Tab-separated table of C-alpha atoms in Angstrom:
chain	number	residue	atom	x	y	z
A	1	MET	CA	137.955	118.390	-8.414
A	2	SER	CA	135.823	116.045	-10.548
A	3	LEU	CA	138.912	113.898	-11.100
A	4	THR	CA	139.353	113.445	-7.339
A	5	VAL	CA	135.663	112.532	-7.000
A	6	PHE	CA	135.981	109.811	-9.665
A	7	GLY	CA	139.125	108.635	-7.914
A	8	ILE	CA	137.258	108.377	-4.600
A	9	LEU	CA	134.498	106.408	-6.342
A	10	ARG	CA	136.818	103.912	-8.032
A	11	ILE	CA	139.541	103.276	-5.433
A	12	ARG	CA	138.897	100.670	-2.751
A	13	ASN	CA	141.991	101.517	-0.711
A	14	LEU	CA	140.553	103.775	1.983
A	15	PHE	CA	143.906	105.401	2.771
A	16	ALA	CA	144.050	106.781	-0.788
A	17	VAL	CA	140.388	107.810	-0.528
A	18	VAL	CA	141.095	109.846	2.625
A	19	MET	CA	144.041	111.533	0.927
A	20	LEU	CA	141.900	112.356	-2.144
A	21	GLY	CA	139.209	113.760	0.169
A	22	SER	CA	141.803	116.010	1.757
A	23	ILE	CA	142.936	117.205	-1.673
A	24	PHE	CA	139.295	117.854	-2.598
A	25	SER	CA	138.859	119.989	0.548
A	26	LEU	CA	141.990	121.969	-0.218
A	27	MET	CA	140.749	122.718	-3.744
A	28	ALA	CA	137.353	123.712	-2.345
A	29	ALA	CA	139.195	126.110	-0.008
A	30	ALA	CA	140.986	127.597	-3.031
A	31	ILE	CA	137.617	128.139	-4.730
A	32	PHE	CA	136.301	129.920	-1.606
A	33	VAL	CA	139.325	132.220	-1.695
A	34	ILE	CA	138.590	133.008	-5.351
A	35	LEU	CA	134.978	133.823	-4.321
A	36	ASP	CA	136.366	136.229	-1.642
A	37	ALA	CA	134.990	134.102	1.230
A	38	VAL	CA	138.237	134.053	3.212
A	39	ASP	CA	136.655	132.950	6.500
A	40	VAL	CA	134.956	129.965	4.879
A	41	ALA	CA	138.159	129.072	3.030
A	42	PHE	CA	140.089	129.183	6.292
A	43	THR	CA	137.583	126.856	7.960
A	44	GLU	CA	137.511	124.476	5.005
A	45	ALA	CA	141.298	124.268	4.861
A	46	SER	CA	141.763	123.712	8.609
A	47	VAL	CA	138.731	121.530	9.341
A	48	GLY	CA	138.102	119.774	6.010
A	49	ALA	CA	141.646	119.239	4.823
A	50	GLY	CA	143.328	119.122	8.241
A	51	ILE	CA	141.505	117.691	11.229
A	52	SER	CA	138.994	115.567	9.280
A	53	THR	CA	141.829	113.808	7.481
A	54	VAL	CA	143.629	113.096	10.753
A	55	LEU	CA	140.451	111.739	12.365
A	56	ALA	CA	139.619	109.642	9.285
A	57	LEU	CA	143.144	108.193	9.359
A	58	GLY	CA	142.642	107.438	13.068
A	59	THR	CA	139.428	105.607	12.216
A	60	ILE	CA	141.214	103.592	9.505
A	61	ALA	CA	143.888	102.666	12.045
A	62	LEU	CA	141.124	101.371	14.324
A	63	THR	CA	139.237	99.424	11.650
A	64	THR	CA	140.513	98.426	8.201
A	65	ASP	CA	141.832	100.190	5.128
A	66	ARG	CA	139.968	98.087	2.553
A	67	GLU	CA	136.465	98.925	1.436
A	68	LYS	CA	134.196	95.875	1.253
A	69	LYS	CA	132.587	94.859	-2.033
A	70	PRO	CA	128.883	95.752	-1.962
A	71	SER	CA	126.669	92.684	-1.631
A	72	HIS	CA	123.543	94.162	-3.251
A	73	THR	CA	122.898	95.344	-6.808
A	74	LYS	CA	123.967	98.823	-7.848
A	75	ILE	CA	120.847	99.664	-9.878
A	76	LEU	CA	118.546	100.982	-7.128
A	77	PRO	CA	121.166	103.327	-5.595
A	78	LEU	CA	122.007	104.541	-9.103
A	79	ILE	CA	118.349	105.421	-9.786
A	80	VAL	CA	118.075	107.265	-6.437
A	81	VAL	CA	121.259	109.221	-7.129
A	82	ILE	CA	120.170	110.176	-10.654
A	83	LEU	CA	116.716	111.308	-9.441
A	84	THR	CA	118.214	113.379	-6.583
A	85	GLY	CA	120.824	114.881	-8.889
A	86	ALA	CA	118.172	115.803	-11.448
A	87	ALA	CA	116.037	117.436	-8.725
A	88	LEU	CA	119.054	119.427	-7.481
A	89	ILE	CA	119.958	120.598	-10.989
A	90	TYR	CA	116.317	121.577	-11.554
A	91	GLY	CA	116.531	123.569	-8.286
A	92	THR	CA	119.599	125.489	-9.455
A	93	LEU	CA	117.515	126.907	-12.356
A	94	ASP	CA	115.699	129.082	-9.782
A	95	LEU	CA	118.909	130.315	-8.165
A	96	ALA	CA	119.931	133.915	-8.730
A	97	HIS	CA	122.891	134.528	-11.013
A	98	TYR	CA	126.282	134.744	-9.336
A	99	GLY	CA	126.995	138.306	-8.200
A	100	ASP	CA	123.455	139.544	-8.970
A	101	PRO	CA	122.889	142.542	-6.635
A	102	ASN	CA	119.107	142.040	-6.766
A	103	ALA	CA	119.249	138.470	-5.503
A	104	PRO	CA	116.976	137.906	-2.460
A	105	ALA	CA	119.979	137.076	-0.279
A	106	HIS	CA	121.422	140.548	-0.891
A	107	ARG	CA	118.210	142.459	-0.306
A	108	HIS	CA	116.797	141.023	2.930
A	109	VAL	CA	118.923	141.633	6.048
A	110	ALA	CA	122.365	141.660	4.459
A	111	PRO	CA	122.500	145.421	3.700
A	112	SER	CA	121.649	146.344	7.289
A	113	TYR	CA	124.235	143.857	8.615
A	114	LEU	CA	126.863	145.329	6.319
A	115	LYS	CA	125.945	148.919	7.162
A	116	GLU	CA	125.212	148.662	10.879
A	117	GLY	CA	127.412	145.717	11.848
A	118	PRO	CA	130.723	147.552	12.166
A	119	GLU	CA	129.069	150.542	13.874
A	120	LYS	CA	126.958	148.604	16.354
A	121	THR	CA	129.463	145.947	17.335
A	122	GLY	CA	132.676	147.899	16.825
A	123	ILE	CA	134.087	144.926	14.933
A	124	PRO	CA	135.443	145.467	11.426
A	125	ASN	CA	135.082	141.827	10.335
A	126	VAL	CA	131.409	141.521	9.362
A	127	VAL	CA	131.599	137.719	9.317
A	128	THR	CA	132.532	137.644	12.999
A	129	SER	CA	129.882	140.168	14.007
A	130	VAL	CA	127.162	138.220	12.178
A	131	LEU	CA	128.399	134.860	13.451
A	132	ALA	CA	128.758	135.766	17.101
A	133	SER	CA	126.271	138.581	17.615
A	134	TYR	CA	123.428	138.634	15.068
A	135	ARG	CA	123.388	134.859	14.756
A	136	GLY	CA	124.518	134.053	18.288
A	137	TYR	CA	121.880	131.363	18.731
A	138	ASP	CA	123.018	129.462	15.643
A	139	THR	CA	126.629	129.550	16.783
A	140	LEU	CA	125.630	128.355	20.248
A	141	GLY	CA	123.814	125.485	18.528
A	142	GLU	CA	126.937	124.634	16.512
A	143	VAL	CA	129.092	124.565	19.628
A	144	THR	CA	126.520	122.320	21.279
A	145	VAL	CA	126.729	119.954	18.290
A	146	ILE	CA	130.523	119.724	18.686
A	147	PHE	CA	130.061	119.227	22.430
A	148	THR	CA	127.602	116.401	21.792
A	149	ALA	CA	129.980	114.783	19.300
A	150	GLY	CA	132.773	114.861	21.877
A	151	VAL	CA	130.551	113.376	24.581
A	152	GLY	CA	129.412	110.677	22.145
A	153	VAL	CA	132.996	109.650	21.321
A	154	ILE	CA	133.891	109.557	25.019
A	155	LEU	CA	130.844	107.403	25.780
A	156	LEU	CA	131.478	104.991	22.901
A	157	LEU	CA	135.267	104.676	22.916
A	158	GLY	CA	136.294	106.055	26.309
A	159	ASN	CA	137.922	103.381	28.399
A	160	TRP	CA	134.853	102.003	30.117
A	161	ARG	CA	136.554	98.644	29.877
A	162	HIS	CA	139.053	99.645	32.539
A	163	ILE	CA	136.193	100.561	34.831
A	164	GLY	CA	134.610	97.160	34.145
A	165	ARG	CA	137.942	95.466	34.825
A	166	ARG	CA	138.278	97.355	38.083
A	167	ARG	CA	134.812	96.240	39.080
A	168	GLU	CA	135.751	92.629	38.334
A	169	ASP	CA	138.810	93.043	40.538
A	170	GLU	CA	136.668	94.343	43.337
A	171	ASP	CA	134.288	91.405	42.964
A	172	ALA	CA	137.165	88.919	43.085
B	1	MET	CA	159.088	106.803	17.896
B	2	HIS	CA	162.247	107.902	19.698
B	3	SER	CA	164.667	107.680	16.789
B	4	TYR	CA	163.208	110.415	14.557
B	5	LEU	CA	165.568	113.166	15.663
B	6	VAL	CA	164.752	115.542	12.797
B	7	LEU	CA	161.005	115.253	13.385
B	8	ARG	CA	161.381	115.888	17.105
B	9	VAL	CA	163.568	118.961	16.632
B	10	VAL	CA	161.350	120.416	13.890
B	11	ALA	CA	158.195	119.774	15.910
B	12	LYS	CA	159.719	121.443	18.959
B	13	LEU	CA	160.647	124.438	16.811
B	14	LEU	CA	157.175	124.600	15.254
B	15	MET	CA	155.082	124.212	18.419
B	16	PRO	CA	155.411	127.799	19.734
B	17	PHE	CA	154.588	129.196	16.313
B	18	ILE	CA	151.512	126.967	15.938
B	19	MET	CA	150.279	128.067	19.361
B	20	LEU	CA	151.041	131.726	18.613
B	21	PHE	CA	149.206	131.487	15.289
B	22	GLY	CA	146.246	129.857	17.061
B	23	LEU	CA	146.110	132.694	19.587
B	24	TYR	CA	146.383	135.230	16.764
B	25	VAL	CA	143.513	133.628	14.854
B	26	GLN	CA	141.468	133.400	18.059
B	27	PHE	CA	141.789	137.009	19.164
B	28	HIS	CA	142.284	138.674	15.798
B	29	GLY	CA	139.069	137.129	14.445
B	30	ASP	CA	137.361	140.470	15.087
B	31	PHE	CA	139.559	142.229	12.568
B	32	GLY	CA	140.619	139.637	10.020
B	33	PRO	CA	139.526	136.173	8.943
B	34	GLY	CA	139.413	133.689	11.772
B	35	GLY	CA	137.614	133.026	15.015
B	36	GLY	CA	136.975	130.397	17.625
B	37	PHE	CA	136.327	127.465	15.285
B	38	GLN	CA	139.473	127.919	13.211
B	39	ALA	CA	141.668	128.753	16.201
B	40	GLY	CA	140.380	125.701	18.077
B	41	VAL	CA	141.280	123.454	15.159
B	42	ILE	CA	144.771	124.995	14.894
B	43	PHE	CA	145.403	124.438	18.617
B	44	ALA	CA	144.145	120.878	18.317
B	45	ALA	CA	146.391	120.267	15.300
B	46	GLY	CA	149.356	121.472	17.356
B	47	PHE	CA	148.576	119.076	20.207
B	48	ILE	CA	147.951	116.192	17.803
B	49	LEU	CA	151.344	116.844	16.160
B	50	TYR	CA	152.909	116.745	19.615
B	51	ALA	CA	151.125	113.489	20.426
B	52	LEU	CA	152.173	111.926	17.103
B	53	ILE	CA	155.858	112.695	17.609
B	54	PHE	CA	156.395	112.517	21.362
B	55	GLY	CA	153.850	109.791	22.038
B	56	LEU	CA	150.503	109.732	23.798
B	57	LYS	CA	152.012	109.526	27.266
B	58	ASP	CA	153.870	112.831	27.058
B	59	ALA	CA	150.941	114.541	25.334
B	60	GLY	CA	148.698	113.284	28.117
B	61	LYS	CA	150.991	115.015	30.588
B	62	VAL	CA	150.612	118.321	28.728
B	63	LEU	CA	146.828	118.007	28.463
B	64	PRO	CA	145.448	115.528	31.010
B	65	ARG	CA	142.127	113.946	30.219
B	66	GLY	CA	140.427	115.612	33.165
B	67	ILE	CA	141.288	119.048	31.801
B	68	LEU	CA	140.053	118.067	28.325
B	69	ARG	CA	136.725	116.808	29.680
B	70	PHE	CA	136.464	119.961	31.738
B	71	GLY	CA	137.269	122.100	28.672
B	72	ILE	CA	134.588	120.440	26.515
B	73	ALA	CA	131.906	121.541	28.958
B	74	LEU	CA	133.592	124.827	29.935
B	75	GLY	CA	133.421	126.280	26.405
B	76	VAL	CA	129.689	125.610	25.991
B	77	LEU	CA	129.033	126.860	29.522
B	78	LEU	CA	131.014	130.048	28.834
B	79	PHE	CA	128.949	130.682	25.692
B	80	ALA	CA	125.621	129.953	27.365
B	81	GLY	CA	126.769	131.724	30.540
B	82	VAL	CA	127.378	134.945	28.609
B	83	GLY	CA	123.751	134.712	27.465
B	84	VAL	CA	122.489	134.116	31.013
B	85	TYR	CA	124.646	136.985	32.300
B	86	ASP	CA	123.083	139.279	29.704
B	87	MET	CA	119.652	138.283	30.983
B	88	LEU	CA	120.717	138.908	34.594
B	89	VAL	CA	121.901	142.441	33.875
B	90	GLY	CA	118.657	143.239	32.100
B	91	GLY	CA	119.070	142.424	28.420
B	92	LYS	CA	117.849	139.633	26.169
B	93	TYR	CA	119.595	136.267	25.942
B	94	LEU	CA	122.909	136.700	24.070
B	95	ASP	CA	122.335	140.456	23.718
B	96	TYR	CA	125.868	141.633	24.461
B	97	SER	CA	125.080	145.355	24.377
B	98	VAL	CA	124.200	145.413	28.075
B	99	MET	CA	127.505	143.882	29.209
B	100	ALA	CA	129.315	147.221	29.488
B	101	GLN	CA	128.344	150.872	29.814
B	102	ASP	CA	128.851	151.426	26.110
B	103	PRO	CA	126.810	149.080	23.835
B	104	VAL	CA	129.631	148.867	21.283
B	105	HIS	CA	132.080	147.955	24.024
B	106	GLY	CA	129.608	145.388	25.377
B	107	GLN	CA	129.238	143.804	21.936
B	108	HIS	CA	133.001	143.588	21.605
B	109	LEU	CA	133.400	141.954	25.023
B	110	GLY	CA	130.532	139.539	24.389
B	111	ILE	CA	131.872	138.428	21.013
B	112	LEU	CA	135.362	137.979	22.458
B	113	LEU	CA	134.075	135.775	25.301
B	114	VAL	CA	131.780	133.774	23.041
B	115	GLU	CA	134.591	133.124	20.542
B	116	LEU	CA	136.813	132.061	23.435
B	117	GLY	CA	134.141	129.574	24.507
B	118	VAL	CA	133.922	128.211	20.954
B	119	GLY	CA	137.706	127.895	20.807
B	120	ILE	CA	137.959	126.032	24.128
B	121	THR	CA	135.244	123.525	23.225
B	122	VAL	CA	136.549	122.890	19.687
B	123	THR	CA	140.136	122.381	20.899
B	124	SER	CA	139.099	120.046	23.706
B	125	VAL	CA	136.749	117.966	21.570
B	126	MET	CA	139.208	117.545	18.679
B	127	VAL	CA	142.136	116.587	20.924
B	128	MET	CA	139.861	114.366	23.017
B	129	VAL	CA	138.564	112.511	19.947
B	130	PHE	CA	142.113	111.938	18.696
B	131	PHE	CA	143.384	110.792	22.101
B	132	THR	CA	140.415	108.470	22.555
B	133	PHE	CA	140.945	106.900	19.110
B	134	ALA	CA	144.659	106.482	19.695
B	135	ARG	CA	144.277	105.078	23.195
B	136	HIS	CA	141.569	102.692	22.031
B	137	ARG	CA	143.989	101.334	19.427
B	138	GLN	CA	146.716	100.974	22.049
B	139	THR	CA	144.529	99.023	24.452
B	140	LYS	CA	143.295	96.918	21.537
B	141	GLY	CA	146.905	96.173	20.626
B	142	ASP	CA	147.662	95.019	24.172
B	143	ASP	CA	145.038	92.292	24.194
């Protein structure tokens, strides 16, 4: 995975970068499977490695497949990245160990979801019951985000030009 | 695009299976991995494959733009509508337990409808974005 990241950093051909990003997503999906998060792996493989790649390729077809050389110095971004990375690594020191049963995430609402979820919703897949029932509001928000993205693309790239052309015809 | 015989035959063979797998992921999400988001993306991938091989014109006949625009809004409305319906029959917003006599049955129905809404919106948006990109490029090429 780190190799693909360095590849993405070095290569200026955006087609290769998109392909490396897809490979990265696929490997991330494999890691999720190893961590027993099958639902997340499924999403990562279909959305990250599949649709995102297709849409990125569509964008490249619309624009250009060469990345421009940056016109400013690289020192300031480098400092920002190093500071942020250091802060993130410092943050991981407070994280619970992997698989620790006493971690806060496993002690708050998770036990009740796991115990009651299948009984209350009649749905064996806990992920689905949490996603759609316990966290219904969040999922509604996510769908609204996708809806907004679709509307945005239609507004920006939808063929308003044809409407303008038609108007010109009517004027003439 | 019309000379790739192998691609056309293979795509035609694959299409029903992609759609069937999408339906399986959509409605089997209660029991195994999957759900509206994943199923929507699989459906969209199927339609995009069709558009890539048979051209935008034929794909537009299968899924006209009006239906796609309708679907984008329909999915969100279905999701939000389930919540409003729950309020109308006396529950809280998005509290599916009141949708049927039995709370467990109500939860099941609610989750099924909500996932369907997610699937419809995700499919429509993904296919719409791809079609819009592709059509934009075509019109750009004409000028």
